[in-house]
CSV table of C-alpha atoms in Angstrom, one decimal:
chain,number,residue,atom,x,y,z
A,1,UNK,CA,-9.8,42.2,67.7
A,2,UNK,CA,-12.5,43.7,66.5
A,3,UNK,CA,-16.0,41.4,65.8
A,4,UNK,CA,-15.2,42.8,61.5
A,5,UNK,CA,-12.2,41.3,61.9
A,6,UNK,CA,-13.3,37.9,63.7
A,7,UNK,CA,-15.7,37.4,61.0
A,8,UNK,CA,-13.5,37.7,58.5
A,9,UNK,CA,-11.0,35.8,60.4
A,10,UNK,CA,-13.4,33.2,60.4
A,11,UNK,CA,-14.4,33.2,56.8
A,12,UNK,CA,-11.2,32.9,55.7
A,13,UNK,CA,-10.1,29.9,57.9
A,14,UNK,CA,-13.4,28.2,56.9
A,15,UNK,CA,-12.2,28.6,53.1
A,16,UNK,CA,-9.0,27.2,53.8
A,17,UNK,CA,-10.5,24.3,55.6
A,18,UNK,CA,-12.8,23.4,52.4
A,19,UNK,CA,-9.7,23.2,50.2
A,20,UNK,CA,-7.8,21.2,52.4
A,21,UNK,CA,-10.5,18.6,52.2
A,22,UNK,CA,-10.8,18.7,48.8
A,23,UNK,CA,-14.1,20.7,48.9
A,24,UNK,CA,-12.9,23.8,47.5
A,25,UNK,CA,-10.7,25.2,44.6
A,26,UNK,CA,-7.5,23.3,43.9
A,27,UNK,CA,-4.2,25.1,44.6
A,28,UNK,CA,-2.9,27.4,41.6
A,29,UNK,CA,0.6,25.5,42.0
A,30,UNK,CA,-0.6,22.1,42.1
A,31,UNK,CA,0.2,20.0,39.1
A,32,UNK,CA,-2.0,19.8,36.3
A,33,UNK,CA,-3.5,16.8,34.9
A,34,UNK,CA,-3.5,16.9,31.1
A,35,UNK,CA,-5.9,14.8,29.0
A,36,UNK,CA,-3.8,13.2,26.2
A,37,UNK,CA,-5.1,12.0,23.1
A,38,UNK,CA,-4.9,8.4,22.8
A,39,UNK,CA,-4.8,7.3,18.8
A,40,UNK,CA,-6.7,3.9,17.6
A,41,UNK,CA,-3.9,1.1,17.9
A,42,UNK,CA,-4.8,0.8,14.2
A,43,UNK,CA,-4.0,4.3,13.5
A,44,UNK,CA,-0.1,3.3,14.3
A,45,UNK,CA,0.3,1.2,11.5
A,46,UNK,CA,-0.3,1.3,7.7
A,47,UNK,CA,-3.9,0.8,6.3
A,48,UNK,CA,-5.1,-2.5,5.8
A,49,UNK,CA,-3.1,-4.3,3.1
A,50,UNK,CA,-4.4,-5.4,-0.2
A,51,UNK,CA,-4.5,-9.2,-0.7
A,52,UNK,CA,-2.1,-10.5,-2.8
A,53,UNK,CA,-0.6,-13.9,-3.8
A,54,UNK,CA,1.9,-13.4,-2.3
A,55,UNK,CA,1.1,-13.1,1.2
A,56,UNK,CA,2.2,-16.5,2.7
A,57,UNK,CA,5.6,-15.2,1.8
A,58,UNK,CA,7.7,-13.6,4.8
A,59,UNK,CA,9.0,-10.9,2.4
A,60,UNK,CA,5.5,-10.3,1.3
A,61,UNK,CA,4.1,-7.7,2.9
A,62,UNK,CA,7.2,-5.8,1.9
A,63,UNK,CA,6.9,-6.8,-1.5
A,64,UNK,CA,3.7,-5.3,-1.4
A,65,UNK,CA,4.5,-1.9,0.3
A,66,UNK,CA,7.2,-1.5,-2.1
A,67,UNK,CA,4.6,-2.1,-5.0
A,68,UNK,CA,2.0,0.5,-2.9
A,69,UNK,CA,5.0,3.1,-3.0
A,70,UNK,CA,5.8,2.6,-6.8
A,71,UNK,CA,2.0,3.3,-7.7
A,72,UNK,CA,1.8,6.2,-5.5
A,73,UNK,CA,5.2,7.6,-7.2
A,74,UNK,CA,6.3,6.9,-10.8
A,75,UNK,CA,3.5,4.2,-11.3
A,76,UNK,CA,0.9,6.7,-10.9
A,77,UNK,CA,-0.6,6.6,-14.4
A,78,UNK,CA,-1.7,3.0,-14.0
A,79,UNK,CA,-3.9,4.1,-11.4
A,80,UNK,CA,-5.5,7.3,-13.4
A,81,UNK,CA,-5.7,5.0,-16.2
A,82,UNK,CA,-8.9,3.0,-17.3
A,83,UNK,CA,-8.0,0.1,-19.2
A,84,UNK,CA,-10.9,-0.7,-22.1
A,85,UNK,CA,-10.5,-4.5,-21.0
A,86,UNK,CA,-10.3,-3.7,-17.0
A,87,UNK,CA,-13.4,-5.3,-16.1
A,88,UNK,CA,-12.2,-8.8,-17.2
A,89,UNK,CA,-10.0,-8.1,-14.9
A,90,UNK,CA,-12.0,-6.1,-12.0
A,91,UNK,CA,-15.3,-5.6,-12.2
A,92,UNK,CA,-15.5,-2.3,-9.7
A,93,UNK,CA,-12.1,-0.8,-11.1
A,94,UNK,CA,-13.7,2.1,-13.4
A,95,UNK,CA,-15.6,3.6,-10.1
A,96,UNK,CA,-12.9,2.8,-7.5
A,97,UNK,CA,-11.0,5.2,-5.2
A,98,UNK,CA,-7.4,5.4,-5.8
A,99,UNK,CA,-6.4,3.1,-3.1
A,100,UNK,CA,-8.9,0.2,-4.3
A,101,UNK,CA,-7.4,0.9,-7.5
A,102,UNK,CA,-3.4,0.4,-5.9
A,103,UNK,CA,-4.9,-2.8,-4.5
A,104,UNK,CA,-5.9,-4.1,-7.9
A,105,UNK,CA,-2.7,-3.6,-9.4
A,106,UNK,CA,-0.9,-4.9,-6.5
A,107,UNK,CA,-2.8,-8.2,-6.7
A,108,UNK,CA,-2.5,-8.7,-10.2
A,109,UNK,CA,1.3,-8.2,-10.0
A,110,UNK,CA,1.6,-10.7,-7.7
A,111,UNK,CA,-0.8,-13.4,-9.6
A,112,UNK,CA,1.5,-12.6,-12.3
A,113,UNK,CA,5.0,-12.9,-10.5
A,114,UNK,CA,3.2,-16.4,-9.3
A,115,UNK,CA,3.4,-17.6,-12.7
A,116,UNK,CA,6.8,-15.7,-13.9
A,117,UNK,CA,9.0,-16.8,-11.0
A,118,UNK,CA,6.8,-18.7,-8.5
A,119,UNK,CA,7.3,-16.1,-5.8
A,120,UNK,CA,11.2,-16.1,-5.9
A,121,UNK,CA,13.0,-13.2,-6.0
A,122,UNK,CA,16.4,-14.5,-6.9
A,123,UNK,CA,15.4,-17.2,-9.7
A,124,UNK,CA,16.7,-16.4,-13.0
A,125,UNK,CA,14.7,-18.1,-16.7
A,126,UNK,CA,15.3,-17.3,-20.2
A,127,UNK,CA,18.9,-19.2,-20.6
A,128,UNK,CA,19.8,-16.0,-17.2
A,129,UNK,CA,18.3,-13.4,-19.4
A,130,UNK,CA,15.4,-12.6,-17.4
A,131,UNK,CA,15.4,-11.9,-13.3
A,132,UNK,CA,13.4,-11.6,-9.8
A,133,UNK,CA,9.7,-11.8,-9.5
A,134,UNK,CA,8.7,-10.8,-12.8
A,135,UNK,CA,11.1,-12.0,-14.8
A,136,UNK,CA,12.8,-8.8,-15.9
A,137,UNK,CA,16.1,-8.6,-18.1
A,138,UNK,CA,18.7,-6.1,-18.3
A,139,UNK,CA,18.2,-4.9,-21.6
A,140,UNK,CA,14.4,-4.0,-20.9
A,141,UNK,CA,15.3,-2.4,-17.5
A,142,UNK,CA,17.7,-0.2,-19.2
A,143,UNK,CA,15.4,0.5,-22.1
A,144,UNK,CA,12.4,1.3,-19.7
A,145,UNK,CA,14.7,3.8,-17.5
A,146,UNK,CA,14.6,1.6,-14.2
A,147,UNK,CA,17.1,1.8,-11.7
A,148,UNK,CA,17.5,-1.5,-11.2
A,149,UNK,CA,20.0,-2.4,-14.7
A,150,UNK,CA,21.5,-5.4,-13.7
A,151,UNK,CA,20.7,-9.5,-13.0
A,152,UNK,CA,22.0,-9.1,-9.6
A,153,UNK,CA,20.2,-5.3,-8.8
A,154,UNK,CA,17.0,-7.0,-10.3
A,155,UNK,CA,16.5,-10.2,-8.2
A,156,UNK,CA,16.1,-7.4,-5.1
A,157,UNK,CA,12.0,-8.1,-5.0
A,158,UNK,CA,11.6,-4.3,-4.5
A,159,UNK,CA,13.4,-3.1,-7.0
A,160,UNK,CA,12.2,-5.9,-9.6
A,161,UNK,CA,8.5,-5.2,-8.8
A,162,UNK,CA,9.3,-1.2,-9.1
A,163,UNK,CA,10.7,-1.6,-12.2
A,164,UNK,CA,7.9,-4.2,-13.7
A,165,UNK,CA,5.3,-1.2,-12.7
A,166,UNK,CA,7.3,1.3,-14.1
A,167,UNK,CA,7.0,-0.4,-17.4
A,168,UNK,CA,4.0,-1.2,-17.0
A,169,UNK,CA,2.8,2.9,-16.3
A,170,UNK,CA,3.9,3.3,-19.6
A,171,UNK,CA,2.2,0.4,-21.8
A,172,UNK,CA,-0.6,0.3,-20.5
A,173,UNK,CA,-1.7,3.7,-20.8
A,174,UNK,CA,0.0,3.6,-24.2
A,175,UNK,CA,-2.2,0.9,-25.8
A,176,UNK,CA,-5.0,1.5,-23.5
A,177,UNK,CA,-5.7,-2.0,-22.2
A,178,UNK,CA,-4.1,-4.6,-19.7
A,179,UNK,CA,-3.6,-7.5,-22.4
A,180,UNK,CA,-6.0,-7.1,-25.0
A,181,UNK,CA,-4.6,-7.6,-28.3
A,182,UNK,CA,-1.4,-8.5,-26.9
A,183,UNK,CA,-0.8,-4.9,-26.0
A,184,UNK,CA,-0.3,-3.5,-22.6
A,185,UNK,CA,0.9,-5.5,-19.9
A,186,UNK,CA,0.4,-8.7,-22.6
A,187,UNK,CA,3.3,-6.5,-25.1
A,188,UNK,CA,6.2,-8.0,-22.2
A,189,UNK,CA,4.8,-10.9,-20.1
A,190,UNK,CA,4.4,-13.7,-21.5
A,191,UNK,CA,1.8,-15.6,-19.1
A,192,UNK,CA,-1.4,-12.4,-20.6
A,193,UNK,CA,-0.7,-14.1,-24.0
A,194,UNK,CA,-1.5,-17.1,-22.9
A,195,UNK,CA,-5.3,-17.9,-22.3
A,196,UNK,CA,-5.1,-20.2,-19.5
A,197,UNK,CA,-2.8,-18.1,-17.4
A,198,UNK,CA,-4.5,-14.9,-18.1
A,199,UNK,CA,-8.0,-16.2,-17.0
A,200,UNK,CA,-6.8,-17.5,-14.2
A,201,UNK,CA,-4.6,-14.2,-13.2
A,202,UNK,CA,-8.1,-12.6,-14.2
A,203,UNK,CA,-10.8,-15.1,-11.7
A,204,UNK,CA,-8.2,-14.5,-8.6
A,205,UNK,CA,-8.3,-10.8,-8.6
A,206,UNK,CA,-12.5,-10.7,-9.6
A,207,UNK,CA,-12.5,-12.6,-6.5
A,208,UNK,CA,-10.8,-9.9,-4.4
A,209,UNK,CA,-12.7,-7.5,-2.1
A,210,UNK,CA,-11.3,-4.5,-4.5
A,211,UNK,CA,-12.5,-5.5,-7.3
A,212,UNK,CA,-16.4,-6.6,-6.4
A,213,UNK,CA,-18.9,-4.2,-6.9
């Protein structure tokens, strides 16, 4: 062999030696460790839910999502709304995202089904004319276009509270306020007539993280 050939010989052993040991190169055909993207924990479930009175309920957090989905769907012009009498109500609403706005309406359905049914979804008033958490009756379901038509479809606390927003979508951007006057929301419950009820409804949800300034 000639001494070119040693050297290279040599060279090329040494190479091999530095790999081996983890010095050198690593093998074209070893496996490949991939870096994966690890999401927040809190990325894996919904964004934090607005407070509502009805949260010591087991159903109430799906009372609530149901309520989130109706006002991101046929609900929508509650939230694009400004009320003239809002800030009785919630004093941040008129400069409030979309989502702090959802909140507010969430939580002041829920003080209001508090005093319509006391948080039971199956409870029937009104001599069984009215149903569910807001106290809904057939004829106004029907009237309103819900889906829910029926005493037994509307003591489902989904559908009731879907179909108390969908009314709702429509009065209160019709009269342009949440009870003043007895229009808006005050035009089909009963407890934003009355002055003790609505003030309270009214302190709870001032008092909630969405609606301070």
């Amino acid at each position: 062999m000639s001494r070119t050939s040693s050297l290279i010989l040599g060279l090329f052993l040494g190479a091999v030696g530095l790999v081996s040991c983890g010095h050198g190169p690593a093998p074209t055909d070893a496996p490949k460790v991939v870096a994966r993207r690890t999401l927040p924990q809190e990325a894996l479930v919904p964004a934090v839910q607005p407070a509502a009175q009805w949260d010591f309920k087991p159903q109430g957090i799906v009372w609530t999502n149901a309520a989130l989905a109706a006002l991101e769907g046929h609900a929508q012009p509650l939230v694009k709304v400004t009320p003239a009498d809002v800030t009785e109500y919630c004093p941040a609403y008129p400069e409030a995202s979309p989502s702090r706005r959802r909140a507010f309406w969430v939580g002041l359905i829920s003080a209001l089904a508090g005093h319509e049914s006391t948080w039971r979804p199956k409870v029937s008033g009104g001599d069984g004319r009215w149903h569910g958490l807001l106290q809904i009756s057939p004829a106004t379901a029907k009237g309103y276009g819900c889906r829910a038509t029926s005493a037994e479809a509307l003591k489902s606390g989904p559908a009731n509270l879907s179909c108390g927003l969908r009314i709702m979508a429509e009065t209160v951007p019709r009269d342009g306020v949440i009870s003043r006057g007895r229009g808006g929301i005050a035009a089909d419950w009963g407890p934003f007539v009355q002055q003790r009820k609505r003030d309270a409804m009214a302190e709870w949800t001032r008092g909630q993280s969405y609606c301070r300034d």
